[in-house]
PDB file of C-alpha atoms in Angstrom:
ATOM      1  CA  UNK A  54      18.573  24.531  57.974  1.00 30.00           C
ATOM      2  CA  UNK A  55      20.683  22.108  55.352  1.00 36.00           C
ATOM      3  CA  UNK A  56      20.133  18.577  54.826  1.00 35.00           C
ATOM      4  CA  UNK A  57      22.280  16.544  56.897  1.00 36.00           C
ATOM      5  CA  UNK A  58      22.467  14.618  53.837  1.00 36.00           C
ATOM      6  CA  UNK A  59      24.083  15.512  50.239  1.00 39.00           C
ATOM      7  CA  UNK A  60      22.295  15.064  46.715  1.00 44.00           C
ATOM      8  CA  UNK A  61      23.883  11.649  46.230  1.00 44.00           C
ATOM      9  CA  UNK A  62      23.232  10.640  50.093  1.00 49.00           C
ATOM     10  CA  UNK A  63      27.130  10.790  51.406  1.00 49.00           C
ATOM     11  CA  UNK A  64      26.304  11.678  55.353  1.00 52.00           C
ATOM     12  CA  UNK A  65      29.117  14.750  55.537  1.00 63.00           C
ATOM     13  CA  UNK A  66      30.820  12.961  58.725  1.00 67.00           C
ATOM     14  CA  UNK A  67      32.257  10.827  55.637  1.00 88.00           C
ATOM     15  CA  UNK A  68      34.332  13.478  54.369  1.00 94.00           C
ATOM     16  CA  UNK A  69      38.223  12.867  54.145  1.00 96.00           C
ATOM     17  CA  UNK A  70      39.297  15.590  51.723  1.00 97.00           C
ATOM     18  CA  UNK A  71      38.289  19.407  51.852  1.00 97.00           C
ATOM     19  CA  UNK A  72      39.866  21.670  49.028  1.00 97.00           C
ATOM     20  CA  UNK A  73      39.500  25.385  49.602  1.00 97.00           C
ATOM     21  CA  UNK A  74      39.170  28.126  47.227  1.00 94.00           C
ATOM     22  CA  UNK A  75      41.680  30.854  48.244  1.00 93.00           C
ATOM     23  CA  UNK A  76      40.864  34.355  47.407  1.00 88.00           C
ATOM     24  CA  UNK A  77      37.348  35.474  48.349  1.00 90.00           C
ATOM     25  CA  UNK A  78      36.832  32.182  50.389  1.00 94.00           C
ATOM     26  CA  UNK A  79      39.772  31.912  53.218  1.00 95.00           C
ATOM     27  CA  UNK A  80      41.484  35.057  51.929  1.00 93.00           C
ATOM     28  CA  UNK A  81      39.879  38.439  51.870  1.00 90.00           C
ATOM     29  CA  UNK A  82      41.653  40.749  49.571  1.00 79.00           C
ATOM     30  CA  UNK A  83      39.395  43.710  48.630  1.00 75.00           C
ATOM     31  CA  UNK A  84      38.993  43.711  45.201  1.00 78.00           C
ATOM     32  CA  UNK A  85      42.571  43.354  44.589  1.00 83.00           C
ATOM     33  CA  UNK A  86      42.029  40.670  41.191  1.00 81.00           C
ATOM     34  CA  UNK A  87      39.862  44.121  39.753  1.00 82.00           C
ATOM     35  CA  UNK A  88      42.829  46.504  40.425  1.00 84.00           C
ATOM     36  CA  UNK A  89      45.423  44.379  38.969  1.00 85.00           C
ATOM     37  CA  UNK A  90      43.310  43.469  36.050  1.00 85.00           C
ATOM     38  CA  UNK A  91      43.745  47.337  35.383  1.00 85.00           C
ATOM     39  CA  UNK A  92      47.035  47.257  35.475  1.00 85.00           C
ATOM     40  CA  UNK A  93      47.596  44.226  32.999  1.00 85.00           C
ATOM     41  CA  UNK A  94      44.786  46.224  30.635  1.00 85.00           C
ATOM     42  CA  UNK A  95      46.505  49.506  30.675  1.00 84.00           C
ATOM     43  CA  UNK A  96      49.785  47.467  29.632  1.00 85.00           C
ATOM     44  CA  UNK A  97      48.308  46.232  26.763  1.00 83.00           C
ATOM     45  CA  UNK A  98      46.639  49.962  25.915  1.00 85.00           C
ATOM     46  CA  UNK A  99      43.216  49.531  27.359  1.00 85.00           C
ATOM     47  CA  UNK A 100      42.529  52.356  29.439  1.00 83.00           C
ATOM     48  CA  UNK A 101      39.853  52.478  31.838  1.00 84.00           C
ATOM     49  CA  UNK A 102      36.678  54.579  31.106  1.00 85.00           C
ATOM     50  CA  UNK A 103      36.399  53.123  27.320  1.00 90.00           C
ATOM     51  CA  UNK A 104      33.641  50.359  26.514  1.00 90.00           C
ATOM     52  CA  UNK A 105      36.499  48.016  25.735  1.00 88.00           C
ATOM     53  CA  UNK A 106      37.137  48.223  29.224  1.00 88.00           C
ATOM     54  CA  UNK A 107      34.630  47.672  30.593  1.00 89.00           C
ATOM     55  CA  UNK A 108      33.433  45.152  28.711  1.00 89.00           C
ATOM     56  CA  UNK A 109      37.143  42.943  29.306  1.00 87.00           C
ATOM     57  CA  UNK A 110      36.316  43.811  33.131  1.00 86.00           C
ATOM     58  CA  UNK A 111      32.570  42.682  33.498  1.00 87.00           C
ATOM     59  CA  UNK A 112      34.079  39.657  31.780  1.00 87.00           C
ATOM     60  CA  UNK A 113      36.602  39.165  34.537  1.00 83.00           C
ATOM     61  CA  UNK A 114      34.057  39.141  37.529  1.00 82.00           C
ATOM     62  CA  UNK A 115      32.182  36.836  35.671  1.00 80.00           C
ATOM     63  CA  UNK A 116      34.879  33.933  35.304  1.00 79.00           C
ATOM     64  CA  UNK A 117      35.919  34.428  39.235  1.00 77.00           C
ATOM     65  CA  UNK A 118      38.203  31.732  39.719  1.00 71.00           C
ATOM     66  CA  UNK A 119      38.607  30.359  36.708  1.00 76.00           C
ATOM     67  CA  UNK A 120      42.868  30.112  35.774  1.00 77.00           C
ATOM     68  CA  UNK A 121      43.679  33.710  34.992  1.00 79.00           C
ATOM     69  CA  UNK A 122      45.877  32.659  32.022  1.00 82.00           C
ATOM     70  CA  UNK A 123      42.938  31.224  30.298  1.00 82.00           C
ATOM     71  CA  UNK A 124      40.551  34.522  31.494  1.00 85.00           C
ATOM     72  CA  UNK A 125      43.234  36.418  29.000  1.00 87.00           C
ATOM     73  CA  UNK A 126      43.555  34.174  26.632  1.00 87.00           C
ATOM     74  CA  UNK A 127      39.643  35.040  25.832  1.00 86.00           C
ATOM     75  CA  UNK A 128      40.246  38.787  26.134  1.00 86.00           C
ATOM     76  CA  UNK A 129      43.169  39.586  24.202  1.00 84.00           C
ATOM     77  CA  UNK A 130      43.007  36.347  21.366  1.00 82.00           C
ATOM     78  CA  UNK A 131      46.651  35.822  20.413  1.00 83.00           C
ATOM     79  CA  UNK A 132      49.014  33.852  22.894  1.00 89.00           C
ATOM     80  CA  UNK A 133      51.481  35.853  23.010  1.00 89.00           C
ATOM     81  CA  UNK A 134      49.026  39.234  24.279  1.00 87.00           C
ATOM     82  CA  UNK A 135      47.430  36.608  26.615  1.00 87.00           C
ATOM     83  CA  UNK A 136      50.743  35.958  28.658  1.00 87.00           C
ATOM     84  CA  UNK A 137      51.647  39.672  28.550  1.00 89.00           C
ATOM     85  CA  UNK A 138      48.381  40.804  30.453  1.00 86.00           C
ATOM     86  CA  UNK A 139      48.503  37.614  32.599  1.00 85.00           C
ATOM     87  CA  UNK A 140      52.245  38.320  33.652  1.00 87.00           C
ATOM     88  CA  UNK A 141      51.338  41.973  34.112  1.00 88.00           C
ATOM     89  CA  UNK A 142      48.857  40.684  36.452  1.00 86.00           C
ATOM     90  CA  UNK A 143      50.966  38.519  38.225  1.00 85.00           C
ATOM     91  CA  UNK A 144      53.192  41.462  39.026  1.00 87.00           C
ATOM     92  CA  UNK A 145      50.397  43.782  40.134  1.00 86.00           C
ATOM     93  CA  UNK A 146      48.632  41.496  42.279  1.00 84.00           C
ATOM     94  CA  UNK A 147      52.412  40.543  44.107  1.00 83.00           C
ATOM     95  CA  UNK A 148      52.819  43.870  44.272  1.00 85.00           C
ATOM     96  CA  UNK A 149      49.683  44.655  46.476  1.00 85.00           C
ATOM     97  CA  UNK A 150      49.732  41.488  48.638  1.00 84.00           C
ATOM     98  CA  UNK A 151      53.613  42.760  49.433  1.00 80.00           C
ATOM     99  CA  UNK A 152      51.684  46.206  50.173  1.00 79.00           C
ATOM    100  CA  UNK A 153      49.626  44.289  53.490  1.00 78.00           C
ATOM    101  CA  UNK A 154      46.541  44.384  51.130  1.00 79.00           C
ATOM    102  CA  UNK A 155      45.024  40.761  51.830  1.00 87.00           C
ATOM    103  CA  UNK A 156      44.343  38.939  55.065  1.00 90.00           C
ATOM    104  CA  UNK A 157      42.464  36.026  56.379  1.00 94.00           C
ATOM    105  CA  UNK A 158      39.131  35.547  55.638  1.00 94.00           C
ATOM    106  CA  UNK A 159      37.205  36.403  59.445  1.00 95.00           C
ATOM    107  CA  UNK A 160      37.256  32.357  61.172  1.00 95.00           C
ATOM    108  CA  UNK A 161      39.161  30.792  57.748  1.00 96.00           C
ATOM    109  CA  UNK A 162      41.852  30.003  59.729  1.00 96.00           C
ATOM    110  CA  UNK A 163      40.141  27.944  62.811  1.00 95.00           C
ATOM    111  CA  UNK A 164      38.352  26.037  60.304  1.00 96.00           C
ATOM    112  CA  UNK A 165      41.120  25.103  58.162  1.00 96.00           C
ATOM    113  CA  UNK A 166      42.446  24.473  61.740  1.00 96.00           C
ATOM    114  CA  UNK A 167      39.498  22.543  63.488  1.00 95.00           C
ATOM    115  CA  UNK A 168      38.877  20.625  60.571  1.00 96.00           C
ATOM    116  CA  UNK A 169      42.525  18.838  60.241  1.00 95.00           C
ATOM    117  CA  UNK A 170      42.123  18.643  63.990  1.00 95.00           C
ATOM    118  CA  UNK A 171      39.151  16.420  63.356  1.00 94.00           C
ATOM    119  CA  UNK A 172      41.901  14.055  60.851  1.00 94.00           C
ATOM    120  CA  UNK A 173      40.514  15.257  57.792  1.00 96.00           C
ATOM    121  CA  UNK A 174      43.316  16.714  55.068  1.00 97.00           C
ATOM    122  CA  UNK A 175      42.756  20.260  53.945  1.00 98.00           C
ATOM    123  CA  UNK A 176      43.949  21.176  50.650  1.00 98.00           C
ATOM    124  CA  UNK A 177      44.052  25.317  49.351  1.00 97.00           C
ATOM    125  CA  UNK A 178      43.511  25.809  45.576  1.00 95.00           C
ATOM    126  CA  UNK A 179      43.613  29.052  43.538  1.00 91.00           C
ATOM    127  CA  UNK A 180      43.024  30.197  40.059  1.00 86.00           C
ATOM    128  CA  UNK A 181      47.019  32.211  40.059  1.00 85.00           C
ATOM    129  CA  UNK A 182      50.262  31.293  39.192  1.00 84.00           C
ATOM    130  CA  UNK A 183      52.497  29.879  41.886  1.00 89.00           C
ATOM    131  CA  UNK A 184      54.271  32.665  42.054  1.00 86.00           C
ATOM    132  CA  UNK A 185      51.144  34.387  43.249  1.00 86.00           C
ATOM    133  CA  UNK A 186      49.722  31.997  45.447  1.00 90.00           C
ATOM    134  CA  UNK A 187      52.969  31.824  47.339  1.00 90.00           C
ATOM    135  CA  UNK A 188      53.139  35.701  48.096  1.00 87.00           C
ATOM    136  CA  UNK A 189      49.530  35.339  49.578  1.00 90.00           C
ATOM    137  CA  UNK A 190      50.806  32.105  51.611  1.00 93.00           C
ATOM    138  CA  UNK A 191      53.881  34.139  52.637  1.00 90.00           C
ATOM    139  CA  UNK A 192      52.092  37.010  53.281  1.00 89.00           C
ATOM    140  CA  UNK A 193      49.674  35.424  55.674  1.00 92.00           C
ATOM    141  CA  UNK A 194      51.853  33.353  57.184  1.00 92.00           C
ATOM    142  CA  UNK A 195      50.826  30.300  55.796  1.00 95.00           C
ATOM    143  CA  UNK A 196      52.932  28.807  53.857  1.00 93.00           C
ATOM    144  CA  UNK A 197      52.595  25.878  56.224  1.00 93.00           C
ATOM    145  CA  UNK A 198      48.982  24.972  57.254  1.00 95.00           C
ATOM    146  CA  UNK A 199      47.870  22.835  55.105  1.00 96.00           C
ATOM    147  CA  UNK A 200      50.015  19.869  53.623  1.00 95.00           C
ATOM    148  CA  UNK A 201      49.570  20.707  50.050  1.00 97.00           C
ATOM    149  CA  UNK A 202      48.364  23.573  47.942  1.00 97.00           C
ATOM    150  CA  UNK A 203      47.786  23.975  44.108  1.00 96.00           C
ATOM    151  CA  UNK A 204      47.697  26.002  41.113  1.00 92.00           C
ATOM    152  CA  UNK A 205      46.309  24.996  37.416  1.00 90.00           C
ATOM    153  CA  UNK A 206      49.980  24.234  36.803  1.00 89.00           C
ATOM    154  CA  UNK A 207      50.064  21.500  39.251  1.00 92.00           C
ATOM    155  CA  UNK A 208      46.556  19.943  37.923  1.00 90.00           C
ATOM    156  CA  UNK A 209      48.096  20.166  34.074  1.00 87.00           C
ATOM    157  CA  UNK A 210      47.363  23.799  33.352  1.00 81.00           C
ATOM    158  CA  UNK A 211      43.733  23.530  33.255  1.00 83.00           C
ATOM    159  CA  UNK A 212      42.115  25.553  36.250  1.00 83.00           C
ATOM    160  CA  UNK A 213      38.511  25.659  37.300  1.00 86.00           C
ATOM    161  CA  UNK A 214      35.659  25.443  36.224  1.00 90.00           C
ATOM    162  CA  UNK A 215      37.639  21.592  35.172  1.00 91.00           C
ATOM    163  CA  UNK A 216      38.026  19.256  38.265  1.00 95.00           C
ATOM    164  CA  UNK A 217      41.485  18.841  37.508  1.00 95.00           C
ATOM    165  CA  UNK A 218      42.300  20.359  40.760  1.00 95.00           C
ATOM    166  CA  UNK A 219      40.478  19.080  42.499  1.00 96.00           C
ATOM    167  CA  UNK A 220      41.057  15.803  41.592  1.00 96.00           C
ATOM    168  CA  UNK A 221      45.200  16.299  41.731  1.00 96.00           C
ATOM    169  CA  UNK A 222      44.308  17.122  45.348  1.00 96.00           C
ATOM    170  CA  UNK A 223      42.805  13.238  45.848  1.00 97.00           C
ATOM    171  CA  UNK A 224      45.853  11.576  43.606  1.00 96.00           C
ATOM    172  CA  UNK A 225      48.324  13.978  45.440  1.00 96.00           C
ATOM    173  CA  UNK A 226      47.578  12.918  48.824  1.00 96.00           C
ATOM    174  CA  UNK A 227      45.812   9.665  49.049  1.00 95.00           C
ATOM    175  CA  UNK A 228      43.517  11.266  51.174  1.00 95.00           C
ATOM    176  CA  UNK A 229      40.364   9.322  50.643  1.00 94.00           C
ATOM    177  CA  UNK A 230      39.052   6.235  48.347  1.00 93.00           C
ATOM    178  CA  UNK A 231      36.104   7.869  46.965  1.00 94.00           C
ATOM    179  CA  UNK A 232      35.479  11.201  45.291  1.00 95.00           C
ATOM    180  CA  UNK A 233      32.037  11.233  47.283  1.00 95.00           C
ATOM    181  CA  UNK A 234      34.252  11.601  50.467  1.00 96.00           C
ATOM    182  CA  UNK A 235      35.561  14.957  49.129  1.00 96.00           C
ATOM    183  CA  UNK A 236      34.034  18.213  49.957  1.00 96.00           C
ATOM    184  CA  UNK A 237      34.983  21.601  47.759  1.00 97.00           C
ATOM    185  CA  UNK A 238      34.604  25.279  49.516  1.00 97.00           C
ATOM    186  CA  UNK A 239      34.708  28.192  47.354  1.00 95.00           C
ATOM    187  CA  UNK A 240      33.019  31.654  46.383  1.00 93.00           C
ATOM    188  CA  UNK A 241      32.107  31.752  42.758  1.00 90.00           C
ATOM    189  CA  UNK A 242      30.292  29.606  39.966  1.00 91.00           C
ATOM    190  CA  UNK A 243      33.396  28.432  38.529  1.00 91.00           C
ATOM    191  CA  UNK A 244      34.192  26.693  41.977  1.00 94.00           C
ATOM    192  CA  UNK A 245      31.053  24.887  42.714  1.00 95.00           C
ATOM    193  CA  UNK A 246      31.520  23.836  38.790  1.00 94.00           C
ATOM    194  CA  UNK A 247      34.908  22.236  39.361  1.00 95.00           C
ATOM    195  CA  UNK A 248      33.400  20.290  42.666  1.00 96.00           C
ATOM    196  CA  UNK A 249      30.574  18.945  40.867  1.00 96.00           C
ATOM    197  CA  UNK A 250      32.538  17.697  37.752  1.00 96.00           C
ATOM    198  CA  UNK A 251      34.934  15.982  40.369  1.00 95.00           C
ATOM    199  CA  UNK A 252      31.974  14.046  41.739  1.00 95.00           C
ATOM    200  CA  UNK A 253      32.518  16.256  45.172  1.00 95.00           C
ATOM    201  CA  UNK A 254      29.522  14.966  47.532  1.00 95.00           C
ATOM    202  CA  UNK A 255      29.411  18.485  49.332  1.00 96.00           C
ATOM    203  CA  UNK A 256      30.141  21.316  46.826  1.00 96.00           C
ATOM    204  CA  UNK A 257      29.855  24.780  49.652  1.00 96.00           C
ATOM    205  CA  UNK A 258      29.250  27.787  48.105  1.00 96.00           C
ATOM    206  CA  UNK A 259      30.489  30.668  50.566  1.00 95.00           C
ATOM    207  CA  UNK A 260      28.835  34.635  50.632  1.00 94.00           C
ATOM    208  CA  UNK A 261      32.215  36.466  50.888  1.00 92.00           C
ATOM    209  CA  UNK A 262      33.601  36.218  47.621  1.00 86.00           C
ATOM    210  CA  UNK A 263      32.533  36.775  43.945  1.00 81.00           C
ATOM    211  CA  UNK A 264      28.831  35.307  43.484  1.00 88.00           C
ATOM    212  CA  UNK A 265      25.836  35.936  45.332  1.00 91.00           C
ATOM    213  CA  UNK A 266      23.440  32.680  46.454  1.00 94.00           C
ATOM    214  CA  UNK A 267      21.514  32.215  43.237  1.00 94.00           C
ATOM    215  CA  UNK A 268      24.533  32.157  41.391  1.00 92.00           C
ATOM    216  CA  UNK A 269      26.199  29.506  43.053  1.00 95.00           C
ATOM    217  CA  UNK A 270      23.197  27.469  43.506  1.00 95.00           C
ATOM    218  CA  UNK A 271      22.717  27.638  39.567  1.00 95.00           C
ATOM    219  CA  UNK A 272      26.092  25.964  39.212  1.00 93.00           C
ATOM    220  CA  UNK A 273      25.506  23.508  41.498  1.00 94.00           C
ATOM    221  CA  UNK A 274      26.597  24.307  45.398  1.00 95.00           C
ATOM    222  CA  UNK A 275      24.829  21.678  47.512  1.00 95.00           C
ATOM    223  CA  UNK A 276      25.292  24.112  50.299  1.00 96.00           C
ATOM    224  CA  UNK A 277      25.752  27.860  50.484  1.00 95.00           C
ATOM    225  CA  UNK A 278      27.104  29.456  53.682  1.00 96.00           C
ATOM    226  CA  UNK A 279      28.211  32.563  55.025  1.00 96.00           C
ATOM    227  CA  UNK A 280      31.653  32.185  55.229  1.00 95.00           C
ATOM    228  CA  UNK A 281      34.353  29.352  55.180  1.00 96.00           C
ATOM    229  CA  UNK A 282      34.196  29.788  58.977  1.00 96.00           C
ATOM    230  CA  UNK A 283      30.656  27.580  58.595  1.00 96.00           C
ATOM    231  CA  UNK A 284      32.300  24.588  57.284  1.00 95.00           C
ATOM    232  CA  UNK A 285      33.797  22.702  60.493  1.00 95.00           C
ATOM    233  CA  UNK A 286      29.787  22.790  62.018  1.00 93.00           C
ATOM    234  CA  UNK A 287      28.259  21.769  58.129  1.00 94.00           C
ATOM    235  CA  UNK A 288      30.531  18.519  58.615  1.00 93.00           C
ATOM    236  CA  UNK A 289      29.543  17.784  62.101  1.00 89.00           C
ATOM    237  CA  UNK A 290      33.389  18.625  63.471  1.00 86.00           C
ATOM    238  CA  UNK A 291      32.113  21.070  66.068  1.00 75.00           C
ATOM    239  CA  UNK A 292      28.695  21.915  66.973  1.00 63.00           C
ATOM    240  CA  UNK A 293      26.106  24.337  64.917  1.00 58.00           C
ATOM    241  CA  UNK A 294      24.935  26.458  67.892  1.00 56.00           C
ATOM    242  CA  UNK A 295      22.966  28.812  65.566  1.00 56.00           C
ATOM    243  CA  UNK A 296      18.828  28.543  65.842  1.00 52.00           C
ATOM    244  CA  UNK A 297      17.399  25.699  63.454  1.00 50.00           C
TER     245      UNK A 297
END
Protein backbone atom coordinates (compact mmCIF):
# COMPACT_ATOMS: atom_id res chain seq x y z
CA UNK A 1 0.00 0.00 0.00
CA UNK A 2 1.65 3.72 -0.80
CA UNK A 3 2.09 6.40 1.59
CA UNK A 4 -0.68 8.70 1.57
CA UNK A 5 2.03 11.09 1.88
CA UNK A 6 4.97 12.10 -0.71
CA UNK A 7 8.85 12.33 0.16
CA UNK A 8 8.58 16.06 0.83
CA UNK A 9 5.07 15.60 2.79
CA UNK A 10 2.59 17.28 -0.04
CA UNK A 11 -0.82 15.17 0.95
CA UNK A 12 -1.69 14.18 -3.00
CA UNK A 13 -5.37 15.78 -2.56
CA UNK A 14 -3.04 19.01 -3.12
CA UNK A 15 -2.33 18.30 -6.57
CA UNK A 16 -3.40 20.95 -9.29
CA UNK A 17 -1.28 19.91 -12.26
CA UNK A 18 -0.83 16.26 -13.69
CA UNK A 19 1.48 15.96 -16.87
CA UNK A 20 1.29 12.63 -18.65
CA UNK A 21 3.82 10.80 -20.53
CA UNK A 22 2.24 9.72 -23.86
CA UNK A 23 3.52 6.65 -25.46
CA UNK A 24 3.82 3.62 -23.18
CA UNK A 25 1.84 5.51 -20.39
CA UNK A 26 -1.79 6.65 -21.89
CA UNK A 27 -0.91 5.35 -25.35
CA UNK A 28 -0.13 1.76 -26.10
CA UNK A 29 1.63 1.41 -29.35
CA UNK A 30 3.43 -1.98 -29.55
CA UNK A 31 6.80 -1.38 -30.00
CA UNK A 32 6.22 0.99 -32.71
CA UNK A 33 9.43 3.67 -31.46
CA UNK A 34 11.71 0.05 -32.12
CA UNK A 35 10.28 -0.42 -35.68
CA UNK A 36 10.69 3.04 -36.78
CA UNK A 37 14.06 3.32 -35.25
CA UNK A 38 14.81 0.60 -38.01
CA UNK A 39 13.67 2.42 -40.50
CA UNK A 40 15.63 5.76 -39.70
CA UNK A 41 18.89 3.19 -39.22
CA UNK A 42 18.52 1.46 -42.47
CA UNK A 43 18.33 5.13 -44.06
CA UNK A 44 21.43 6.01 -42.82
CA UNK A 45 23.01 2.30 -43.90
CA UNK A 46 22.70 0.45 -40.67
CA UNK A 47 21.14 -2.69 -41.33
CA UNK A 48 19.73 -4.81 -38.79
CA UNK A 49 21.57 -8.05 -37.71
CA UNK A 50 25.15 -6.13 -37.48
CA UNK A 51 26.61 -5.20 -33.89
CA UNK A 52 26.28 -1.57 -34.91
CA UNK A 53 22.80 -2.23 -34.75
CA UNK A 54 22.27 -3.46 -32.18
CA UNK A 55 24.26 -1.63 -30.18
CA UNK A 56 22.37 2.02 -31.64
CA UNK A 57 19.08 -0.04 -30.65
CA UNK A 58 19.85 -1.24 -27.00
CA UNK A 59 20.80 2.42 -26.77
CA UNK A 60 17.36 3.53 -27.84
CA UNK A 61 15.34 1.46 -25.18
CA UNK A 62 17.54 2.74 -22.78
CA UNK A 63 16.84 6.63 -23.25
CA UNK A 64 12.83 5.86 -23.48
CA UNK A 65 11.46 9.16 -23.56
CA UNK A 66 14.09 11.20 -23.74
CA UNK A 67 13.60 13.93 -27.12
CA UNK A 68 14.32 11.65 -30.04
CA UNK A 69 16.35 14.39 -31.79
CA UNK A 70 18.83 14.37 -29.04
CA UNK A 71 18.67 10.13 -28.86
CA UNK A 72 20.30 10.65 -32.61
CA UNK A 73 22.29 13.19 -32.07
CA UNK A 74 24.35 10.57 -29.71
CA UNK A 75 24.12 7.80 -32.32
CA UNK A 76 25.06 9.20 -35.49
CA UNK A 77 27.58 12.40 -34.09
CA UNK A 78 27.29 15.02 -36.83
CA UNK A 79 24.06 17.30 -36.96
CA UNK A 80 23.29 16.99 -40.03
CA UNK A 81 23.10 12.63 -39.82
CA UNK A 82 21.23 13.33 -36.52
CA UNK A 83 18.20 15.16 -38.26
CA UNK A 84 18.25 12.68 -41.17
CA UNK A 85 17.57 9.55 -38.87
CA UNK A 86 15.29 11.68 -36.61
CA UNK A 87 13.15 12.88 -39.71
CA UNK A 88 13.24 9.34 -41.04
CA UNK A 89 11.73 8.48 -37.84
CA UNK A 90 9.24 10.94 -37.81
CA UNK A 91 7.97 9.58 -41.10
CA UNK A 92 7.96 5.94 -40.04
CA UNK A 93 6.35 6.31 -36.84
CA UNK A 94 3.35 8.69 -38.82
CA UNK A 95 3.28 6.19 -41.05
CA UNK A 96 2.25 3.34 -38.58
CA UNK A 97 -0.01 5.40 -36.28
CA UNK A 98 -1.92 6.29 -39.87
CA UNK A 99 -1.78 2.29 -40.23
CA UNK A 100 -4.39 1.93 -36.77
CA UNK A 101 -1.17 0.75 -34.95
CA UNK A 102 -1.58 2.68 -31.48
CA UNK A 103 -4.54 3.02 -29.16
CA UNK A 104 -5.37 4.04 -25.70
CA UNK A 105 -3.64 2.79 -22.99
CA UNK A 106 -6.57 0.16 -21.14
CA UNK A 107 -8.48 3.04 -18.42
CA UNK A 108 -5.95 6.14 -19.75
CA UNK A 109 -8.73 7.77 -20.94
CA UNK A 110 -11.23 7.77 -17.71
CA UNK A 111 -8.42 8.93 -15.76
CA UNK A 112 -7.33 11.69 -17.84
CA UNK A 113 -11.18 12.07 -17.70
CA UNK A 114 -12.02 11.62 -13.89
CA UNK A 115 -9.19 13.52 -12.92
CA UNK A 116 -10.15 17.01 -14.79
CA UNK A 117 -13.58 16.06 -13.53
CA UNK A 118 -12.18 16.40 -10.05
CA UNK A 119 -10.84 20.39 -11.36
CA UNK A 120 -7.43 19.40 -11.66
CA UNK A 121 -5.65 20.39 -15.30
CA UNK A 122 -4.18 17.49 -17.20
CA UNK A 123 -1.39 18.18 -19.40
CA UNK A 124 0.08 15.20 -22.20
CA UNK A 125 3.85 15.41 -22.91
CA UNK A 126 5.95 13.34 -25.35
CA UNK A 127 9.51 12.92 -26.34
CA UNK A 128 8.36 13.46 -30.63
CA UNK A 129 8.09 16.16 -32.80
CA UNK A 130 4.73 17.87 -33.11
CA UNK A 131 4.19 16.54 -36.09
CA UNK A 132 4.17 13.18 -34.41
CA UNK A 133 2.39 13.81 -31.41
CA UNK A 134 -0.45 15.26 -33.41
CA UNK A 135 -0.96 12.04 -35.65
CA UNK A 136 -1.24 10.03 -32.30
CA UNK A 137 -3.78 12.85 -30.94
CA UNK A 138 -5.60 12.63 -34.30
CA UNK A 139 -5.45 9.19 -34.45
CA UNK A 140 -7.04 8.59 -31.11
CA UNK A 141 -9.30 11.08 -31.25
CA UNK A 142 -7.86 13.32 -28.97
CA UNK A 143 -6.79 16.12 -30.16
CA UNK A 144 -9.11 17.74 -27.65
CA UNK A 145 -8.99 16.27 -24.08
CA UNK A 146 -6.74 17.90 -22.44
CA UNK A 147 -6.22 21.81 -22.69
CA UNK A 148 -2.64 21.74 -23.63
CA UNK A 149 -0.08 19.28 -24.85
CA UNK A 150 3.75 19.55 -25.48
CA UNK A 151 6.75 18.58 -27.27
CA UNK A 152 10.62 19.52 -26.42
CA UNK A 153 9.98 22.27 -28.97
CA UNK A 154 7.46 23.94 -26.88
CA UNK A 155 9.73 23.61 -23.53
CA UNK A 156 12.90 25.18 -25.72
CA UNK A 157 14.05 22.03 -27.44
CA UNK A 158 15.28 20.30 -24.48
CA UNK A 159 13.10 17.08 -23.75
CA UNK A 160 13.26 14.80 -20.77
CA UNK A 161 15.17 13.68 -18.66
CA UNK A 162 15.29 18.11 -18.18
CA UNK A 163 12.09 19.47 -16.42
CA UNK A 164 11.67 21.86 -19.03
CA UNK A 165 8.44 20.30 -19.84
CA UNK A 166 7.29 19.93 -17.28
CA UNK A 167 7.75 23.10 -16.01
CA UNK A 168 6.33 24.91 -19.49
CA UNK A 169 3.25 22.90 -18.48
CA UNK A 170 3.00 25.11 -14.91
CA UNK A 171 4.04 28.63 -16.81
CA UNK A 172 1.68 27.59 -19.73
CA UNK A 173 -1.35 27.24 -17.78
CA UNK A 174 -1.21 28.85 -14.44
CA UNK A 175 -2.39 25.81 -13.13
CA UNK A 176 -1.01 25.80 -9.65
CA UNK A 177 1.38 28.13 -7.32
CA UNK A 178 3.74 25.54 -6.30
CA UNK A 179 5.74 22.92 -8.14
CA UNK A 180 4.95 20.56 -5.04
CA UNK A 181 1.26 20.70 -6.27
CA UNK A 182 2.32 19.02 -9.56
CA UNK A 183 2.24 15.37 -10.10
CA UNK A 184 4.23 13.67 -13.32
CA UNK A 185 2.93 10.08 -14.79
CA UNK A 186 5.13 8.30 -17.07
CA UNK A 187 6.81 4.83 -18.00
CA UNK A 188 10.54 5.12 -18.15
CA UNK A 189 13.62 6.53 -16.10
CA UNK A 190 13.91 9.50 -18.15
CA UNK A 191 10.28 10.51 -16.98
CA UNK A 192 10.47 10.10 -13.31
CA UNK A 193 13.96 12.13 -13.93
CA UNK A 194 12.24 15.12 -15.50
CA UNK A 195 9.47 15.08 -12.45
CA UNK A 196 11.99 15.07 -9.86
CA UNK A 197 14.22 17.88 -11.34
CA UNK A 198 10.87 19.94 -11.62
CA UNK A 199 10.40 19.57 -7.88
CA UNK A 200 7.12 17.27 -8.83
CA UNK A 201 5.76 16.12 -5.22
CA UNK A 202 4.32 12.80 -6.80
CA UNK A 203 6.64 11.50 -9.59
CA UNK A 204 4.29 7.88 -10.77
CA UNK A 205 6.14 5.50 -12.41
CA UNK A 206 3.60 3.26 -14.52
CA UNK A 207 4.32 -0.85 -15.55
CA UNK A 208 3.12 -0.56 -19.20
CA UNK A 209 5.75 1.17 -20.86
CA UNK A 210 9.60 1.01 -21.17
CA UNK A 211 11.13 0.31 -17.53
CA UNK A 212 10.38 -2.26 -15.16
CA UNK A 213 9.87 -1.20 -11.14
CA UNK A 214 13.49 -1.10 -10.08
CA UNK A 215 14.27 1.02 -12.80
CA UNK A 216 12.00 3.66 -12.17
CA UNK A 217 12.40 3.57 -8.54
CA UNK A 218 16.28 4.11 -9.14
CA UNK A 219 15.43 7.38 -10.86
CA UNK A 220 13.30 8.50 -8.45
CA UNK A 221 9.32 7.51 -8.91
CA UNK A 222 7.71 8.18 -5.52
CA UNK A 223 5.09 5.80 -6.69
CA UNK A 224 5.01 2.98 -9.21
CA UNK A 225 1.66 1.66 -10.48
CA UNK A 226 0.23 -0.56 -12.87
CA UNK A 227 -1.08 1.56 -15.28
CA UNK A 228 -2.08 5.31 -15.73
CA UNK A 229 -5.59 3.98 -15.02
CA UNK A 230 -4.24 3.93 -11.05
CA UNK A 231 -3.72 7.55 -10.87
CA UNK A 232 -7.36 9.11 -10.21
CA UNK A 233 -7.51 6.51 -6.80
CA UNK A 234 -3.42 7.43 -5.88
CA UNK A 235 -4.81 11.17 -5.63
CA UNK A 236 -7.84 10.40 -3.65
CA UNK A 237 -10.31 11.47 -6.84
CA UNK A 238 -12.20 8.19 -6.70
CA UNK A 239 -11.91 5.45 -4.34
CA UNK A 240 -8.98 2.58 -4.20
CA UNK A 241 -11.28 -0.47 -3.88
CA UNK A 242 -8.30 -2.88 -4.24
CA UNK A 243 -7.26 -4.97 -0.81
CA UNK A 244 -4.73 -2.88 1.45
Amino acid sequence: MVSELTKNDTPKNDIELIVLDMAGTTVADGGLVEQAFDAAARHLGVEPGTPDHAEKLAYVRATMGESKISVFRHLFGDEEKAQAANARFEEAYGELVDGGLIAPVPGAREAIEALQAAGITVVLSTGFARVTQDAILAALGWQDIVPLTLCPADAGGRGRPYPDMVLAALLRTGATDAVQKIAIAGDTSYDMLSGRRAGASVVAGVLTGAHDKDQLEAAGATHVLGSVAELPALLGVVRDDRPA
